[in-house]
PDB file of C-alpha atoms in Angstrom:
ATOM      1  CA  MET D   1     -11.743  15.819  10.470  1.00  0.00           C
ATOM      2  CA  LYS D   2      -8.401  14.236  11.320  1.00  0.00           C
ATOM      3  CA  ASN D   3      -5.159  13.936   9.383  1.00  0.00           C
ATOM      4  CA  ILE D   4      -4.275  10.232   9.203  1.00  0.00           C
ATOM      5  CA  LEU D   5      -0.989   8.754   7.995  1.00  0.00           C
ATOM      6  CA  VAL D   6      -1.081   5.038   7.196  1.00  0.00           C
ATOM      7  CA  VAL D   7       2.389   3.495   6.981  1.00  0.00           C
ATOM      8  CA  SER D   8       2.511   0.038   5.441  1.00  0.00           C
ATOM      9  CA  GLY D   9       5.501  -2.180   6.141  1.00  0.00           C
ATOM     10  CA  GLY D  10       4.402  -5.102   3.994  1.00  0.00           C
ATOM     11  CA  GLY D  11       6.519  -6.633   1.273  1.00  0.00           C
ATOM     12  CA  ARG D  12       3.804  -7.274  -1.306  1.00  0.00           C
ATOM     13  CA  PRO D  13       2.128  -4.346  -3.088  1.00  0.00           C
ATOM     14  CA  LYS D  14      -1.239  -6.163  -3.321  1.00  0.00           C
ATOM     15  CA  GLY D  15      -0.795  -8.508  -0.387  1.00  0.00           C
ATOM     16  CA  ASN D  16      -2.899  -9.050   2.709  1.00  0.00           C
ATOM     17  CA  THR D  17      -1.412  -6.084   4.604  1.00  0.00           C
ATOM     18  CA  ALA D  18      -1.908  -3.712   1.668  1.00  0.00           C
ATOM     19  CA  GLN D  19      -5.526  -4.795   1.375  1.00  0.00           C
ATOM     20  CA  LEU D  20      -6.130  -4.456   5.120  1.00  0.00           C
ATOM     21  CA  SER D  21      -4.691  -0.930   5.204  1.00  0.00           C
ATOM     22  CA  ASP D  22      -6.678   0.015   2.078  1.00  0.00           C
ATOM     23  CA  ALA D  23      -9.894  -1.131   3.777  1.00  0.00           C
ATOM     24  CA  PHE D  24      -9.056   0.987   6.838  1.00  0.00           C
ATOM     25  CA  GLN D  25      -8.259   3.948   4.564  1.00  0.00           C
ATOM     26  CA  THR D  26     -11.587   3.617   2.733  1.00  0.00           C
ATOM     27  CA  GLY D  27     -13.531   3.671   5.993  1.00  0.00           C
ATOM     28  CA  ALA D  28     -11.594   6.640   7.364  1.00  0.00           C
ATOM     29  CA  LYS D  29     -12.051   8.630   4.145  1.00  0.00           C
ATOM     30  CA  GLU D  30     -15.783   7.921   4.147  1.00  0.00           C
ATOM     31  CA  ALA D  31     -15.895   9.322   7.689  1.00  0.00           C
ATOM     32  CA  GLY D  32     -14.446  12.578   6.332  1.00  0.00           C
ATOM     33  CA  HIS D  33     -10.815  12.238   7.381  1.00  0.00           C
ATOM     34  CA  PHE D  34      -7.823  13.094   5.209  1.00  0.00           C
ATOM     35  CA  VAL D  35      -5.816   9.880   4.766  1.00  0.00           C
ATOM     36  CA  GLU D  36      -2.422   9.402   3.148  1.00  0.00           C
ATOM     37  CA  LYS D  37      -0.833   5.997   2.753  1.00  0.00           C
ATOM     38  CA  VAL D  38       2.915   5.463   2.526  1.00  0.00           C
ATOM     39  CA  SER D  39       4.398   2.114   1.545  1.00  0.00           C
ATOM     40  CA  LEU D  40       7.812   1.309   2.990  1.00  0.00           C
ATOM     41  CA  LEU D  41       8.239  -0.950  -0.014  1.00  0.00           C
ATOM     42  CA  GLN D  42       8.436   2.202  -2.160  1.00  0.00           C
ATOM     43  CA  THR D  43       9.894   4.623   0.399  1.00  0.00           C
ATOM     44  CA  GLU D  44      13.124   3.213   1.783  1.00  0.00           C
ATOM     45  CA  VAL D  45      13.691   3.841   5.492  1.00  0.00           C
ATOM     46  CA  LYS D  46      16.865   2.446   7.026  1.00  0.00           C
ATOM     47  CA  GLY D  47      17.179   1.515  10.692  1.00  0.00           C
ATOM     48  CA  CYS D  48      18.748   3.868  13.229  1.00  0.00           C
ATOM     49  CA  LEU D  49      22.564   3.729  13.400  1.00  0.00           C
ATOM     50  CA  GLY D  50      22.741   5.033  16.965  1.00  0.00           C
ATOM     51  CA  CYS D  51      25.274   7.695  15.946  1.00  0.00           C
ATOM     52  CA  ASN D  52      23.465  10.355  18.026  1.00  0.00           C
ATOM     53  CA  ALA D  53      24.095  13.137  15.491  1.00  0.00           C
ATOM     54  CA  CYS D  54      20.466  14.145  16.080  1.00  0.00           C
ATOM     55  CA  ARG D  55      21.288  14.717  19.766  1.00  0.00           C
ATOM     56  CA  TYR D  56      23.539  17.589  18.710  1.00  0.00           C
ATOM     57  CA  GLU D  57      20.843  19.438  16.738  1.00  0.00           C
ATOM     58  CA  LYS D  58      21.992  17.881  13.454  1.00  0.00           C
ATOM     59  CA  PRO D  59      19.634  16.195  11.003  1.00  0.00           C
ATOM     60  CA  CYS D  60      19.791  12.426  10.692  1.00  0.00           C
ATOM     61  CA  ILE D  61      22.901  11.547   8.700  1.00  0.00           C
ATOM     62  CA  GLN D  62      21.122   8.873   6.678  1.00  0.00           C
ATOM     63  CA  LYS D  63      19.986   9.917   3.233  1.00  0.00           C
ATOM     64  CA  ASP D  64      16.796   7.973   2.683  1.00  0.00           C
ATOM     65  CA  GLY D  65      13.034   8.375   2.512  1.00  0.00           C
ATOM     66  CA  PHE D  66      12.517   9.099   6.195  1.00  0.00           C
ATOM     67  CA  HIS D  67      13.363  12.789   5.673  1.00  0.00           C
ATOM     68  CA  GLU D  68      10.389  13.241   3.338  1.00  0.00           C
ATOM     69  CA  LEU D  69       8.143  11.494   5.881  1.00  0.00           C
ATOM     70  CA  VAL D  70       9.022  13.811   8.789  1.00  0.00           C
ATOM     71  CA  PRO D  71       6.613  16.621   7.752  1.00  0.00           C
ATOM     72  CA  LYS D  72       3.850  14.039   7.239  1.00  0.00           C
ATOM     73  CA  ILE D  73       4.520  12.574  10.695  1.00  0.00           C
ATOM     74  CA  LYS D  74       4.430  16.004  12.309  1.00  0.00           C
ATOM     75  CA  GLN D  75       1.166  16.953  10.558  1.00  0.00           C
ATOM     76  CA  ALA D  76      -0.602  13.683  11.366  1.00  0.00           C
ATOM     77  CA  ASP D  77      -3.110  13.360  14.171  1.00  0.00           C
ATOM     78  CA  LEU D  78      -3.060   9.563  13.834  1.00  0.00           C
ATOM     79  CA  ILE D  79      -0.316   7.258  12.585  1.00  0.00           C
ATOM     80  CA  VAL D  80      -1.449   3.775  11.597  1.00  0.00           C
ATOM     81  CA  PHE D  81       1.275   1.124  11.664  1.00  0.00           C
ATOM     82  CA  ALA D  82       0.379  -1.664   9.193  1.00  0.00           C
ATOM     83  CA  SER D  83       2.581  -4.731   9.028  1.00  0.00           C
ATOM     84  CA  PRO D  84       2.559  -8.407   8.214  1.00  0.00           C
ATOM     85  CA  LEU D  85       3.749 -10.746  10.926  1.00  0.00           C
ATOM     86  CA  TYR D  86       7.360 -11.766  10.196  1.00  0.00           C
ATOM     87  CA  PHE D  87       9.047 -14.151  12.612  1.00  0.00           C
ATOM     88  CA  TRP D  88       6.396 -13.388  15.270  1.00  0.00           C
ATOM     89  CA  THR D  89       6.770  -9.604  15.217  1.00  0.00           C
ATOM     90  CA  ILE D  90       6.457  -6.576  12.928  1.00  0.00           C
ATOM     91  CA  SER D  91       8.411  -6.446   9.676  1.00  0.00           C
ATOM     92  CA  SER D  92      11.975  -5.130   9.620  1.00  0.00           C
ATOM     93  CA  LYS D  93      10.784  -2.249   7.409  1.00  0.00           C
ATOM     94  CA  MET D  94       8.297  -1.186  10.080  1.00  0.00           C
ATOM     95  CA  LYS D  95      10.829  -1.575  12.878  1.00  0.00           C
ATOM     96  CA  ALA D  96      13.300   0.629  10.987  1.00  0.00           C
ATOM     97  CA  PHE D  97      10.573   3.262  10.550  1.00  0.00           C
ATOM     98  CA  ILE D  98       9.793   3.253  14.281  1.00  0.00           C
ATOM     99  CA  GLU D  99      13.494   3.401  15.223  1.00  0.00           C
ATOM    100  CA  ARG D 100      13.972   6.554  13.173  1.00  0.00           C
ATOM    101  CA  PHE D 101      11.538   8.501  15.349  1.00  0.00           C
ATOM    102  CA  TYR D 102      14.593   8.840  17.591  1.00  0.00           C
ATOM    103  CA  SER D 103      15.951  11.435  15.151  1.00  0.00           C
ATOM    104  CA  ILE D 104      12.936  13.739  15.601  1.00  0.00           C
ATOM    105  CA  ALA D 105      12.703  13.472  19.387  1.00  0.00           C
ATOM    106  CA  LYS D 106      13.615  16.427  21.588  1.00  0.00           C
ATOM    107  CA  GLU D 107      15.397  16.564  24.932  1.00  0.00           C
ATOM    108  CA  ASP D 108      13.129  15.989  27.921  1.00  0.00           C
ATOM    109  CA  LEU D 109      14.393  17.367  31.231  1.00  0.00           C
ATOM    110  CA  ASN D 110      11.709  15.547  33.221  1.00  0.00           C
ATOM    111  CA  PRO D 111      11.481  12.186  31.454  1.00  0.00           C
ATOM    112  CA  PRO D 112       8.967   9.481  32.376  1.00  0.00           C
ATOM    113  CA  TYR D 113       9.827   5.784  32.146  1.00  0.00           C
ATOM    114  CA  GLY D 114      13.584   6.389  32.146  1.00  0.00           C
ATOM    115  CA  ARG D 115      13.757   7.883  28.672  1.00  0.00           C
ATOM    116  CA  TYR D 116      15.513  11.172  28.070  1.00  0.00           C
ATOM    117  CA  GLU D 117      13.737  12.335  24.946  1.00  0.00           C
ATOM    118  CA  LYS D 118      10.272  13.620  24.087  1.00  0.00           C
ATOM    119  CA  TYR D 119       8.503  12.389  20.981  1.00  0.00           C
ATOM    120  CA  PRO D 120       5.798  14.159  18.997  1.00  0.00           C
ATOM    121  CA  VAL D 121       2.669  12.795  20.667  1.00  0.00           C
ATOM    122  CA  LYS D 122       0.209  11.262  18.231  1.00  0.00           C
ATOM    123  CA  ASP D 123      -2.688   8.858  18.220  1.00  0.00           C
ATOM    124  CA  SER D 124      -1.726   5.447  16.892  1.00  0.00           C
ATOM    125  CA  ALA D 125      -3.286   2.232  15.660  1.00  0.00           C
ATOM    126  CA  LEU D 126      -1.934  -1.161  14.642  1.00  0.00           C
ATOM    127  CA  LEU D 127      -3.039  -3.235  11.653  1.00  0.00           C
ATOM    128  CA  MET D 128      -1.454  -6.663  11.248  1.00  0.00           C
ATOM    129  CA  THR D 129      -1.885  -9.722   9.054  1.00  0.00           C
ATOM    130  CA  SER D 130      -0.697 -13.281   9.484  1.00  0.00           C
ATOM    131  CA  ALA D 131      -1.085 -16.683   7.892  1.00  0.00           C
ATOM    132  CA  ASP D 132      -1.400 -18.234  11.367  1.00  0.00           C
ATOM    133  CA  GLU D 133      -4.241 -17.773  13.793  1.00  0.00           C
ATOM    134  CA  PHE D 134      -3.148 -19.273  17.086  1.00  0.00           C
ATOM    135  CA  PHE D 135      -4.167 -17.600  20.341  1.00  0.00           C
ATOM    136  CA  TRP D 136      -0.571 -16.380  20.714  1.00  0.00           C
ATOM    137  CA  THR D 137       0.139 -15.440  17.083  1.00  0.00           C
ATOM    138  CA  PHE D 138       0.323 -11.657  17.627  1.00  0.00           C
ATOM    139  CA  ASN D 139       1.593 -11.577  21.240  1.00  0.00           C
ATOM    140  CA  GLN D 140       5.156 -10.531  20.420  1.00  0.00           C
ATOM    141  CA  ALA D 141       4.139  -7.913  17.850  1.00  0.00           C
ATOM    142  CA  VAL D 142       1.470  -6.382  20.090  1.00  0.00           C
ATOM    143  CA  SER D 143       3.945  -6.327  22.986  1.00  0.00           C
ATOM    144  CA  TYR D 144       6.505  -4.457  20.878  1.00  0.00           C
ATOM    145  CA  TYR D 145       3.886  -1.950  19.694  1.00  0.00           C
ATOM    146  CA  GLN D 146       2.632  -1.326  23.227  1.00  0.00           C
ATOM    147  CA  PHE D 147       6.085  -1.025  24.787  1.00  0.00           C
ATOM    148  CA  ALA D 148       7.832   0.981  22.046  1.00  0.00           C
ATOM    149  CA  VAL D 149       5.095   3.126  20.522  1.00  0.00           C
ATOM    150  CA  VAL D 150       2.540   3.532  23.315  1.00  0.00           C
ATOM    151  CA  ASN D 151       4.468   3.259  26.584  1.00  0.00           C
ATOM    152  CA  TYR D 152       7.884   4.558  25.548  1.00  0.00           C
ATOM    153  CA  MET D 153       7.132   7.122  22.837  1.00  0.00           C
ATOM    154  CA  GLY D 154       3.874   8.098  24.517  1.00  0.00           C
ATOM    155  CA  PHE D 155       1.426   7.657  21.633  1.00  0.00           C
ATOM    156  CA  HIS D 156      -2.287   7.270  22.407  1.00  0.00           C
ATOM    157  CA  ASP D 157      -3.467   3.851  21.244  1.00  0.00           C
ATOM    158  CA  LYS D 158      -6.761   3.962  19.330  1.00  0.00           C
ATOM    159  CA  GLY D 159      -6.931   0.190  18.834  1.00  0.00           C
ATOM    160  CA  MET D 160      -5.877  -2.549  16.471  1.00  0.00           C
ATOM    161  CA  VAL D 161      -7.057  -5.050  13.908  1.00  0.00           C
ATOM    162  CA  LEU D 162      -5.136  -8.316  14.142  1.00  0.00           C
ATOM    163  CA  ALA D 163      -5.984 -10.277  11.020  1.00  0.00           C
ATOM    164  CA  GLY D 164      -4.891 -13.874  11.470  1.00  0.00           C
ATOM    165  CA  GLY D 165      -5.686 -16.823   9.249  1.00  0.00           C
ATOM    166  CA  CYS D 166      -5.056 -15.003   5.965  1.00  0.00           C
ATOM    167  CA  GLY D 167      -3.771 -18.100   4.182  1.00  0.00           C
ATOM    168  CA  ASP D 168      -0.587 -19.881   3.232  1.00  0.00           C
ATOM    169  CA  THR D 169       2.313 -17.486   2.574  1.00  0.00           C
ATOM    170  CA  ASN D 170       3.174 -19.347  -0.647  1.00  0.00           C
ATOM    171  CA  LYS D 171      -0.199 -18.664  -2.243  1.00  0.00           C
ATOM    172  CA  LYS D 172      -2.116 -15.576  -3.328  1.00  0.00           C
ATOM    173  CA  PRO D 173      -3.487 -13.309  -0.580  1.00  0.00           C
ATOM    174  CA  GLN D 174      -6.618 -14.799   0.956  1.00  0.00           C
ATOM    175  CA  ILE D 175      -7.669 -12.028   3.322  1.00  0.00           C
ATOM    176  CA  ASN D 176     -10.768 -11.442   1.186  1.00  0.00           C
ATOM    177  CA  GLN D 177     -12.042 -14.838   2.370  1.00  0.00           C
ATOM    178  CA  THR D 178     -12.106 -13.618   5.979  1.00  0.00           C
ATOM    179  CA  GLY D 179     -14.045 -10.883   7.756  1.00  0.00           C
ATOM    180  CA  HIS D 180     -10.905  -8.836   8.406  1.00  0.00           C
ATOM    181  CA  LEU D 181     -11.338  -6.354   5.555  1.00  0.00           C
ATOM    182  CA  GLN D 182     -14.789  -5.414   6.855  1.00  0.00           C
ATOM    183  CA  ARG D 183     -13.389  -5.084  10.393  1.00  0.00           C
ATOM    184  CA  ALA D 184     -10.620  -2.758   9.144  1.00  0.00           C
ATOM    185  CA  TYR D 185     -13.133  -0.703   7.163  1.00  0.00           C
ATOM    186  CA  GLU D 186     -15.373  -0.296  10.237  1.00  0.00           C
ATOM    187  CA  PHE D 187     -12.352   0.507  12.400  1.00  0.00           C
ATOM    188  CA  GLY D 188     -11.325   3.288  10.020  1.00  0.00           C
ATOM    189  CA  LYS D 189     -14.862   4.629   9.726  1.00  0.00           C
ATOM    190  CA  HIS D 190     -15.432   4.791  13.487  1.00  0.00           C
ATOM    191  CA  ILE D 191     -11.961   5.405  14.902  1.00  0.00           C
ATOM    192  CA  TYR D 192     -12.892   8.923  16.039  1.00  0.00           C
ATOM    193  CA  VAL D 193     -16.540   8.299  16.878  1.00  0.00           C
ATOM    194  CA  ASN D 194     -17.190   8.705  20.618  1.00  0.00           C
TER     195      ASN D 194
END
């Protein structure tokens, strides 16, 4: 049994991204994992200020919801990043959440890839939704995830569900008219099956 933290950076409480992450959560719970979902719509996380207070053994100076997420991050075996596609990448809420990992990193005296800090190593997965479904729709978002989370922070990628073609952004969520919810459910149910 794994401890899974699903972090949703969507802007709509019952939107496509919320439904996709709920489907993943259902599958993972059925497989026997403990799953907790956090919505960045309800838990405010501001972007990093680059003040470097955390580099001097001080806690992050920002007083927001990230502090209550730190114990959950540290306890998690897997962190699932769930976001709608905004302007061809992840949402600003999700980017702010990722930036704040800087405040929990430790000094690394033998750093790979030019970084000078060591992050808590976790498994990770990406869930994304989009109205569009071009062959290049998710390229920028996937690139950011792979460079920042996997390559730079050192997380172990367990895969992704990229749910394009979820309908016009001015209408009600239409993800239930696609096969993406079933894909996310199966992904959650089998994410730790060898």
